[in-house]
Coordinates of C-alpha atoms and ligand atoms in Angstrom, one line a residue:
X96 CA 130.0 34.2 2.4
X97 CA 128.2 36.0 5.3
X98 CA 125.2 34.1 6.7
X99 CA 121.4 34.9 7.9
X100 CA 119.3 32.7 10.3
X101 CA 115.9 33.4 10.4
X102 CA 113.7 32.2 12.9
X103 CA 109.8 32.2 13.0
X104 CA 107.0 32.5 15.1
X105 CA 103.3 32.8 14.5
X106 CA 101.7 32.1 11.1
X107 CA 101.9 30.3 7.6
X108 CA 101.7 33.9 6.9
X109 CA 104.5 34.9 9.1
X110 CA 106.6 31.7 7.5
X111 CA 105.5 32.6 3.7
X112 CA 107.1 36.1 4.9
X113 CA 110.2 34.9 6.5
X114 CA 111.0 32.8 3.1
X115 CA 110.3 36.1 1.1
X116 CA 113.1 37.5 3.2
X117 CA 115.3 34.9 3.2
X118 CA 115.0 35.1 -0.7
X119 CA 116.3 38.5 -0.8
X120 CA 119.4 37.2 1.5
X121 CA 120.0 34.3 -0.7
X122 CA 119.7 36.5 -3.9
X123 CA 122.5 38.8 -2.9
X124 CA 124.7 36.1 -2.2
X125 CA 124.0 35.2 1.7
X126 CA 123.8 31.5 3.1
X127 CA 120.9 30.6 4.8
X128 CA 121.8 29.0 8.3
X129 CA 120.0 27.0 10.6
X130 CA 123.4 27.2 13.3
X131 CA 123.4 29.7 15.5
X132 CA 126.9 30.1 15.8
X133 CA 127.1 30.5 12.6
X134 CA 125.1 33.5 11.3
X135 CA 126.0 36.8 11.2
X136 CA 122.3 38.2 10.5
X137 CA 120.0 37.0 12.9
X138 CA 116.6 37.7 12.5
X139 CA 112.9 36.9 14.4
X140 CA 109.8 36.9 12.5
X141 CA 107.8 37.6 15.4
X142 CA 103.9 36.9 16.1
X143 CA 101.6 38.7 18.6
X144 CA 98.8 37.0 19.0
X145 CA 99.3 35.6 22.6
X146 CA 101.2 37.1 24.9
X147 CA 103.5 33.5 25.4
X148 CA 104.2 34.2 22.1
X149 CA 106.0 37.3 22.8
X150 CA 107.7 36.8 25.3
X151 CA 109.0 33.6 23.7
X152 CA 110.5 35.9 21.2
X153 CA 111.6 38.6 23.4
X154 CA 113.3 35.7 25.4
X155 CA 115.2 34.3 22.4
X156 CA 116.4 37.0 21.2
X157 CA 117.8 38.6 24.4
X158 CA 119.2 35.1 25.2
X159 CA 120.9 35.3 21.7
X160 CA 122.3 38.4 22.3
X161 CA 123.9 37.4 25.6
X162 CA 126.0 35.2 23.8
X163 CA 129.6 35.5 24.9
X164 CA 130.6 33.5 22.2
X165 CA 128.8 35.7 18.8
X166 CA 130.8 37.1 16.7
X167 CA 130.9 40.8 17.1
X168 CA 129.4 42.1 14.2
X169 CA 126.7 39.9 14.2
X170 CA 123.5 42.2 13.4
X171 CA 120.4 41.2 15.3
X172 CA 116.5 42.3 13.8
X173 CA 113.1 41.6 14.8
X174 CA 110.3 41.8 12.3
X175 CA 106.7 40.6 12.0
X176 CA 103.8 41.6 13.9
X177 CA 105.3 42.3 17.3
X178 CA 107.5 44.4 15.8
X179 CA 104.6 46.8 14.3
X180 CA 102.8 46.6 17.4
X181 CA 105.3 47.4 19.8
X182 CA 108.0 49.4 17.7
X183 CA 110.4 51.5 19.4
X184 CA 109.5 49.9 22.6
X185 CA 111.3 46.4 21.5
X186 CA 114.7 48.3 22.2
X187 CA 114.1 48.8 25.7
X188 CA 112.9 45.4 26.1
X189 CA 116.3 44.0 23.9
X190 CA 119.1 46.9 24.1
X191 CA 121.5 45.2 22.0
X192 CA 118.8 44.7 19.1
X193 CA 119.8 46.8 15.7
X194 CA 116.5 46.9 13.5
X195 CA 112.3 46.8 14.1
X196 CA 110.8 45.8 10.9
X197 CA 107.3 46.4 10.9
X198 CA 105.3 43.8 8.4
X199 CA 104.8 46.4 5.4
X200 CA 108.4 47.0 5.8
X201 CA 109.9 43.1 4.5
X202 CA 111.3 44.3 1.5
X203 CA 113.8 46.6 3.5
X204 CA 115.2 44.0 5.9
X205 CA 118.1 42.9 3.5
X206 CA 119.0 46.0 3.0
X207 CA 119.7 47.7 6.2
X208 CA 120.7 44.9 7.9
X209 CA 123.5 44.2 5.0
X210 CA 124.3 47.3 5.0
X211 CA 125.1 47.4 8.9
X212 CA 127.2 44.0 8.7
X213 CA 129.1 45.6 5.7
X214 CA 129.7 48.7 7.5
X215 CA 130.8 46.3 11.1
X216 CA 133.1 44.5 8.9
X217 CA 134.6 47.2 7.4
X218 CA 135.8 48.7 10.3
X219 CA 137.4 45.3 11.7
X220 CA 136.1 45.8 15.2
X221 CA 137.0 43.3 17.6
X222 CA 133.5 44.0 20.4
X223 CA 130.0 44.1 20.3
X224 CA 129.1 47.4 18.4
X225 CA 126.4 49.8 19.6
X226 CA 122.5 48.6 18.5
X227 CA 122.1 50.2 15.2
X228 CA 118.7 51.1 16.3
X229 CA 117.1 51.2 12.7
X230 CA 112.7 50.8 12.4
X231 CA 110.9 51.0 9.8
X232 CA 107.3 50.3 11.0
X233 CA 105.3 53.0 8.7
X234 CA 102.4 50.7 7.1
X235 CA 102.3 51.9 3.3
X236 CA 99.1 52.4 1.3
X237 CA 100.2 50.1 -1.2
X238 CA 99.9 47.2 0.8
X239 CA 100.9 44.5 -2.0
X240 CA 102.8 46.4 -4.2
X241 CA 105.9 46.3 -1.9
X242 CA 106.0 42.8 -1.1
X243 CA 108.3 40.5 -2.6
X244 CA 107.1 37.4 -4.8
X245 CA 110.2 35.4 -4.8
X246 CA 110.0 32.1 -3.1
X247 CA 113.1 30.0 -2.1
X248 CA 114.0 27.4 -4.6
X249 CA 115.3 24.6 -2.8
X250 CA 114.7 21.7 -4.8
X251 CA 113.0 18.6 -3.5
X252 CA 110.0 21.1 -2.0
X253 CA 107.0 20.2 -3.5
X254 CA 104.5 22.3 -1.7
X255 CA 104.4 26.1 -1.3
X256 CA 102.2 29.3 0.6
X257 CA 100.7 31.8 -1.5
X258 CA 99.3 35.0 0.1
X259 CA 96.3 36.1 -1.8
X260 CA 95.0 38.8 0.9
X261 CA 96.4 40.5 3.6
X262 CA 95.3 42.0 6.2
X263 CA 92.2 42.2 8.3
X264 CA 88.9 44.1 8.6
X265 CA 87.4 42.1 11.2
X266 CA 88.2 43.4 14.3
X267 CA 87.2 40.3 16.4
X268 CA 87.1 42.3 20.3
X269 CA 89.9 39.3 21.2
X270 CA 92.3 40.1 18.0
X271 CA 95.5 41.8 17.9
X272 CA 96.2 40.9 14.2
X273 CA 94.0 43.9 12.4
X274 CA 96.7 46.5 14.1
X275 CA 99.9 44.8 13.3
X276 CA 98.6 43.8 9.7
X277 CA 96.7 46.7 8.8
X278 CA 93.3 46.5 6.4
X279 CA 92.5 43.7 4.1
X280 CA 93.9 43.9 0.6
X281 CA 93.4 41.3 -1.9
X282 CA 95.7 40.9 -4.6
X283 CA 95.2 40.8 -8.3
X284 CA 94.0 37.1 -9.5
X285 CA 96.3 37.2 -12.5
X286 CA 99.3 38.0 -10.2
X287 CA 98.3 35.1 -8.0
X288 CA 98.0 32.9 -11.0
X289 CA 101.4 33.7 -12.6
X290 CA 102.9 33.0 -9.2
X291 CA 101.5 29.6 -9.2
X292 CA 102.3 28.8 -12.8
X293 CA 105.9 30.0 -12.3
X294 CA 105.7 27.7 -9.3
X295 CA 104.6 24.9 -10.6
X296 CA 107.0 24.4 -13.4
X297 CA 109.7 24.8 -10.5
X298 CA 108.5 21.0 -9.3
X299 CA 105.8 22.6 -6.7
X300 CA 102.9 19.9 -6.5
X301 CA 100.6 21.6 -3.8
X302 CA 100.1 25.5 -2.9
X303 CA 98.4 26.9 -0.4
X304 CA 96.4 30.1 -0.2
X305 CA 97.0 32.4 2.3
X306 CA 94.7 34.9 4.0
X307 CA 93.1 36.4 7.4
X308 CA 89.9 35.7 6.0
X309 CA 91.0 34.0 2.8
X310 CA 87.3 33.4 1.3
X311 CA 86.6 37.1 1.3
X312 CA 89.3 37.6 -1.4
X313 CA 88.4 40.0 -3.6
X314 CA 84.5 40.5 -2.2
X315 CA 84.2 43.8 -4.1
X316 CA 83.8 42.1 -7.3
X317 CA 81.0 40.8 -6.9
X318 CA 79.4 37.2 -8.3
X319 CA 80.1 36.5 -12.0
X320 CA 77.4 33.1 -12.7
X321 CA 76.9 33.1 -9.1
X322 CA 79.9 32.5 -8.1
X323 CA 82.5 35.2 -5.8
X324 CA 86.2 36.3 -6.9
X325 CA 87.1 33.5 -4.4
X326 CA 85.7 30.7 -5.7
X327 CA 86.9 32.0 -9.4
X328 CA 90.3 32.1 -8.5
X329 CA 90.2 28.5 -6.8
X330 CA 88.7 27.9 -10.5
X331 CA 91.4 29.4 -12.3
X332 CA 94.5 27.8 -10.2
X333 CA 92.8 24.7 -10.8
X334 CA 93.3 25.0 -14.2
X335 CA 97.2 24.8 -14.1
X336 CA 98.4 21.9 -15.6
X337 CA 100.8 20.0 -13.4
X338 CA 99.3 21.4 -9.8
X339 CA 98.0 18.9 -8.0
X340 CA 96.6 20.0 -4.7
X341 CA 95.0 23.3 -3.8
X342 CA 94.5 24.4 0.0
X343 CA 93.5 27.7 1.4
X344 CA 93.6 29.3 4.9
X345 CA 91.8 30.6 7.1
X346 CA 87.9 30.7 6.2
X347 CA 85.4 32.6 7.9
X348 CA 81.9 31.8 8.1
X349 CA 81.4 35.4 7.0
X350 CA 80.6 35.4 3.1
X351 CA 81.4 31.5 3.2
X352 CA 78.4 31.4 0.8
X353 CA 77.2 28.0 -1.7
X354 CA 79.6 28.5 -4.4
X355 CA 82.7 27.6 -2.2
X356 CA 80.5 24.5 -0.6
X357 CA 80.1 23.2 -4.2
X358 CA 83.3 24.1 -5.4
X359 CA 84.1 20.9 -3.2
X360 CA 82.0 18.8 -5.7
X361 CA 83.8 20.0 -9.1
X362 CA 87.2 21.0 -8.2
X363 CA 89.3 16.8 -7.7
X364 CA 92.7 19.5 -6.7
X365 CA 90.9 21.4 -3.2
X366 CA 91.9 19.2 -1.0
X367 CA 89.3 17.3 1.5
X368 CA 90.6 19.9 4.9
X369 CA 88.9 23.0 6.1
X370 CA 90.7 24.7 8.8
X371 CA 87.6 26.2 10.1
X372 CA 88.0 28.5 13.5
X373 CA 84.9 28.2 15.3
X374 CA 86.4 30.1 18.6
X375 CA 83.4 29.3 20.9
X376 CA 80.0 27.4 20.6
X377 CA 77.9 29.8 22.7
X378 CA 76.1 32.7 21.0
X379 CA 76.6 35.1 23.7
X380 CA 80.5 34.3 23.5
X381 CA 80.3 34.7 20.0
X382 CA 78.3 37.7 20.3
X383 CA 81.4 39.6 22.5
X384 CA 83.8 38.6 20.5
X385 CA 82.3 40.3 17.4
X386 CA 82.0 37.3 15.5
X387 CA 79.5 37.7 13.4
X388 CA 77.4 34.3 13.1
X389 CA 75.6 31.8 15.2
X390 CA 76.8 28.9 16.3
X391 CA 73.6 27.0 14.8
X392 CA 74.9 28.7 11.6
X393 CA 78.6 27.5 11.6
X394 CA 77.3 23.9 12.4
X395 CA 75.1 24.2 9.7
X396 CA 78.2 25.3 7.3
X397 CA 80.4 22.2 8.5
X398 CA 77.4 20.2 7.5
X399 CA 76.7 20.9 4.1
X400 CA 80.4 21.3 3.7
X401 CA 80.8 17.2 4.6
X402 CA 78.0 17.2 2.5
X403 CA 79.5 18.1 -0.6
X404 CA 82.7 16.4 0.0
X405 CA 82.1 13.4 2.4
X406 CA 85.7 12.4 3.6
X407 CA 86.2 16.2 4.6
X408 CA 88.6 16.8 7.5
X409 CA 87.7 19.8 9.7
X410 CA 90.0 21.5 12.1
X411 CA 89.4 24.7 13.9
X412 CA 90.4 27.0 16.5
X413 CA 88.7 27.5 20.2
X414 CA 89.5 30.2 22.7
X415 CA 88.6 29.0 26.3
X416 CA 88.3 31.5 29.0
X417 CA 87.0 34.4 26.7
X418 CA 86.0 37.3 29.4
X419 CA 82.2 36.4 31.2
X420 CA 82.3 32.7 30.2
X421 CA 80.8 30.7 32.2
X422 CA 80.2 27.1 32.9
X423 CA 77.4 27.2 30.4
X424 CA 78.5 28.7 27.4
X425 CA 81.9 26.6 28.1
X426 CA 79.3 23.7 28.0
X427 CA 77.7 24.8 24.9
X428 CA 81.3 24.6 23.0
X429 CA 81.7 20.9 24.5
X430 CA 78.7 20.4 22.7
X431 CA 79.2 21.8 19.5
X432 CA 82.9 20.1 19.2
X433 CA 81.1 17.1 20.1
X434 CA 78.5 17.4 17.4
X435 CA 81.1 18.5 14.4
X436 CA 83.4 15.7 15.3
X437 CA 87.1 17.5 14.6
X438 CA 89.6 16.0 13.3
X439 CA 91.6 18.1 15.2
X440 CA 90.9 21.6 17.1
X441 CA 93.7 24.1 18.6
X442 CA 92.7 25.3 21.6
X443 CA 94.0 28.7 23.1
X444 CA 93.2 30.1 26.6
X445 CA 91.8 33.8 25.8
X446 CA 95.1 35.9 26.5
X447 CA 94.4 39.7 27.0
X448 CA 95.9 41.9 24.1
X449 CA 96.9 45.8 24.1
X450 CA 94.4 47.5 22.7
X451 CA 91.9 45.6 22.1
X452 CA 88.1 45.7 23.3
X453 CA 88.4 42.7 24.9
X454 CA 91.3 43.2 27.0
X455 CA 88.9 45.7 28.4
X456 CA 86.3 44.1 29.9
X457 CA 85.4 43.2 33.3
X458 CA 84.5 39.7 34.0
X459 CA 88.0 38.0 33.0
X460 CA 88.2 34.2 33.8
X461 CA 90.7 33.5 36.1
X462 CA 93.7 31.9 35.5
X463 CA 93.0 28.7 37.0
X464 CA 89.2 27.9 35.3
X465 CA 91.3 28.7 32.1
X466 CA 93.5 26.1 32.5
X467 CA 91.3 23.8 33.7
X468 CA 88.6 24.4 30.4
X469 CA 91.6 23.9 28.5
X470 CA 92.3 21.0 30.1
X471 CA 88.7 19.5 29.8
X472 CA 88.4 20.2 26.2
X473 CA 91.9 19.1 24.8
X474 CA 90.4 15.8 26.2
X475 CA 87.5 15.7 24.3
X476 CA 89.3 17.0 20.9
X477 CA 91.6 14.3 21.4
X478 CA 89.3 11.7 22.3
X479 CA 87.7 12.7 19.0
X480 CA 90.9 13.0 16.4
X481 CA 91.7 9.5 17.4
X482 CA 88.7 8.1 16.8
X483 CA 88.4 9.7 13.4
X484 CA 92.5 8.6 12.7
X485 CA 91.3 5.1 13.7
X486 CA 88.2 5.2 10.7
X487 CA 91.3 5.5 8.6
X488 CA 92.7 2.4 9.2
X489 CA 92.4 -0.1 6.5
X490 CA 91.5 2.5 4.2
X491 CA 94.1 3.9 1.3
X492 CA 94.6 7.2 1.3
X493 CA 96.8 9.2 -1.6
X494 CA 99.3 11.2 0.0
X495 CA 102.3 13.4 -1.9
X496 CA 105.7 12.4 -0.2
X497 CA 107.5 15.7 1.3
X498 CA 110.7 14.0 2.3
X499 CA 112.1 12.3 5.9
X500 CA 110.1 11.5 8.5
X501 CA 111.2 14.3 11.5
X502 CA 111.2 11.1 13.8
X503 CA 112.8 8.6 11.9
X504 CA 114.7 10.2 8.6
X505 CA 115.2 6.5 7.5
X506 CA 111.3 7.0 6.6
X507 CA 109.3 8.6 4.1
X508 CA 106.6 11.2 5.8
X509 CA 104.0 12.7 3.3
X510 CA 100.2 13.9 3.6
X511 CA 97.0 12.9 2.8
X512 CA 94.5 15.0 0.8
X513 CA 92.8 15.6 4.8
X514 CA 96.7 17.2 5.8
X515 CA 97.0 14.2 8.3
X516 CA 101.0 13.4 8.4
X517 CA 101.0 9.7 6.9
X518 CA 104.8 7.8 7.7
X519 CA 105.6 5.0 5.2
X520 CA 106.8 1.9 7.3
X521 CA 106.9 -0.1 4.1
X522 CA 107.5 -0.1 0.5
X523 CA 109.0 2.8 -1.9
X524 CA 108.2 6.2 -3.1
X525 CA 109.8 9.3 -4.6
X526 CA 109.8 12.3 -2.9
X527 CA 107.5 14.9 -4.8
X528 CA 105.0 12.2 -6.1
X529 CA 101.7 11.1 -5.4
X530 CA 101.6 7.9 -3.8
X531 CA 98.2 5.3 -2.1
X532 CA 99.1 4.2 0.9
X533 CA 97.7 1.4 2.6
X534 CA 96.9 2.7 6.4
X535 CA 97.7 0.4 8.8
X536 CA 98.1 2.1 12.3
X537 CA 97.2 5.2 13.5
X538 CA 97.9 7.7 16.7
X539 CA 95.9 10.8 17.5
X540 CA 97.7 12.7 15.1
X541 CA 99.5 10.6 12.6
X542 CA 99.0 7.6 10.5
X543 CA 101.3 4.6 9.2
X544 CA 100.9 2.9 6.6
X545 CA 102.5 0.9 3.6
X546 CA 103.0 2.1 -0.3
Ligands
SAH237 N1 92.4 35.2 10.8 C1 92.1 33.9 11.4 C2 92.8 33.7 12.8 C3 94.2 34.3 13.0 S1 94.7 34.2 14.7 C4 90.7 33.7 11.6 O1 89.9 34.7 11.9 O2 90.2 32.6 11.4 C5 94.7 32.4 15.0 C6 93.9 32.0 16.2 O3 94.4 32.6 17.4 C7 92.4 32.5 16.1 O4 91.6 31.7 15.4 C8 92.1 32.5 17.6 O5 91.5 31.2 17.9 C9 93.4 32.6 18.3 N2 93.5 33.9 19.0 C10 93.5 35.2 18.4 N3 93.6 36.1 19.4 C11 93.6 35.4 20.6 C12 93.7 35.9 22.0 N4 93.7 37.2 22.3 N5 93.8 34.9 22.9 C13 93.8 33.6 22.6 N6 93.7 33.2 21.4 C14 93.6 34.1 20.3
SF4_238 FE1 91.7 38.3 14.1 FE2 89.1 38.1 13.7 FE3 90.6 39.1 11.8 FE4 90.8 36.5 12.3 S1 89.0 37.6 11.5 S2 92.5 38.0 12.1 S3 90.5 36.5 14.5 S4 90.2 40.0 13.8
F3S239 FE1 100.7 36.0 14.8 FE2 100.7 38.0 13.2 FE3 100.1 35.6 12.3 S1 100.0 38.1 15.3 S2 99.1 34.7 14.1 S3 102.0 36.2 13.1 S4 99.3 37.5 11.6

């Protein structure tokens, strides 16, 4: 049986892609590898966001094809969003590369590269073949209709991605993502639905919705009772017998309007954890990066948001170092992450991107005041996620068991409704269920407690 490894970089959106993918492979009969001197497809889901991130792929991949010890036949693809941005380009950068798929192109990754290993194997060759040099990188109009819906059924999973929406319309002056995904799409509610249901009764406990700007699914629709197509789907997954936990990601405060702030007072299953990117806490910043919202406003959101459900978690996202900040907008972002209180916060230093506005403009922050905002904030985030771990102790929180702890596989690891990683140092549970768990110690990122 021929074999596929597929490694991924980027998004949940990248990984809900990569298992779409893998799928396909396992439908026709392929293992799925995690050994890499094992598979004869190799594959890259790739992301773009950062440059690191790139050149972490590039770097893998040409490592991997260096290999003196691969088998010869072994067929090697990239994919994802650095593959739709860069395209032909990526075989200069990786000669022995055989196939660019761009990320409308997922559903014809099984094929080629099958058919190339079939073709390799055929002809018994004892060297490295030629690249292949197959892309497909065209974006299609249908958007959804070409995507795959399969998920991987591997028993014992009890939680699962869902895109809803792909895509992106935003065209944030920092953001790469609106080329390599093309324009936001939402898919049809009863589609999602029947995915979930068909889910579910496969043991899934916990899905979670995907989208660049998940809470402006469907926005054409406009409200029905006041409420938008988001908040009615959230509605109508709820309604699923048998699903337990509902989480979406990302928001945006744009069209983050009451109904989803309510929806946290009716709805038991939406779990208490927004992933919320703020990206900076000074207007001005905010203002050239074409986000679309004060500051004042996005506090205000996180508020009424902890409001209506008061054991919210909130995590977001913070560029540091966007081009023409200076010590006082940087200040102003201290401030706001001080006011919100985060449970956690993922800080990136602004890294230029082809093609964007951004990438254009003069005053880029050095290198070194990057690092060193960076720096100074991660110690303030962190300062904060412990302190708001260490609330939890003594407290019982329910979490739903997902299997070993990575750590210590002699240990249970599961998460609480806030998507804090809780390890069970004591007592039994089932992997799959629902368990309380007393919490009785706690780290910046993780808690321990006992069934
Ligand atoms: N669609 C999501 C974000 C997707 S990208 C949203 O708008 O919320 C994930 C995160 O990467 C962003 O929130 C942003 O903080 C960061 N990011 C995007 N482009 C970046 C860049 N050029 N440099 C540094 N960080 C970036
Ligand atoms: Fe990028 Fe902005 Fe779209 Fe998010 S909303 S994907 S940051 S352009
Ligand atoms: Fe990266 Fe593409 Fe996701 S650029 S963050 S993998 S949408």
């Amino acid at each position: 049986m021929p074999s596929v490894l597929i490694k991924t970089y980027g998004c949940q959106m990248n990984e809900r892609d990569s298992e779409q993918v893998a799928s396909m492979f396992r439908a026709a009969g392929y293992e799925l590898t995690a050994d890499e001197a094992e598979a004869d497809v190799y594959l890259i889901n790739t992301c773009s966001v950062r440059e690191k991130a790139e050149l972490k792929a590039l770097g893998k991949m040409g490592q991997l094809c260096a290999r003196p010890e691969a088998k010869p036949w072994t067929v090697y693809g990239f994919m994802g969003c650095m593959s739709q941005s860069l395209g032909e380009a990526i075989f200069r950068e990786v000669p022995r590369v055989d196939l660019v798929a761009g990320t409308q192109q997922y559903h014809h990754v099984y094929e080629i590269c099958n058919r190339l290993l079939r073709s390799r194997l055929g002809m018994h060759i004892d060297r490295p073949l030629r690249r292949g040099a197959h892309i497909c990188t065209t974006a299609t109009e249908e958007g959804f209709q070409n995507m795959v819906t399969e998920h991987l059924d591997d028993g014992g999973k009890c939680s699962a991605f869902v895109s809803i929406a792909q895509g992106c319309d935003m065209h944030c002056s920092y953001c790469i993502v609106p080329s390599t995904r093309g324009p936001e799409v939402s898919r049809p509610a009863a589609d999602i639905v029947a995915e979930v249901r068909e889910l579910v009764s496969r043991g899934i406990k916990e899905v979670t919705l995907l989208g660049q700007i998940v809470n402006r699914y469907g926005r054409q629709e406009g409200l029905v009772d006041g409420k938008g197509a988001f908040v009615r789907l959230l509605e109508a997954l709820h309604d699923i017998e048998g699903l337990e936990r509902l989480r979406y990601t990302s928001p945006h405060p744009i069209g983050f309007r009451e109904d989803l702030v309510q929806a946290y007072t009716y709805l038991p299953k939406l779990c208490s954890h927004i992933h919320f990117p703020m990206q900076s806490g000074s207007d001005r910043i905010l203002r050239a990066m074409y986000r679309p919202y004060k500051n004042e406003t996005y506090l205000a959101l996180c508020e009424a948001l902890r409001a209506a459900r008061p054991d919210l978690a909130i995590t977001t996202d913070i560029i540091v170092g966007f081009p023409g900040e200076t010590d006082e907008d940087f200040a102003a972002t201290v401030a706001a992450v001080e006011r919100v209180q985060f449970d956690n916060a993922f800080i990136f230093k602004y890294s230029p991107r082809r093609g964007t506005v951004a990438a254009g403009l003069p005053d880029q922050v050095p290198a070194r005041i990057k690092e060193q905002r960076n720096h100074e904030l991660l110690e303030v985030t962190n300062r904060i996620a412990v302190a708001r771990n260490r609330a939890l102790v003594g407290t019982q929180q329910v979490i739903l068991v997902e299997g070993p702890s990575k750590s210590n596989p002699d240990r249970l690891q599961g998460r609480s409704s806030q998507n804090k990683p809780v390890i069970i140092t004591e007592g039994q549970a089932e992997v799959g269920s629902l368990v309380p768990v007393q919490i009785r110690e706690c780290t910046g990122f993780t808690l321990y407690g006992s069934v």
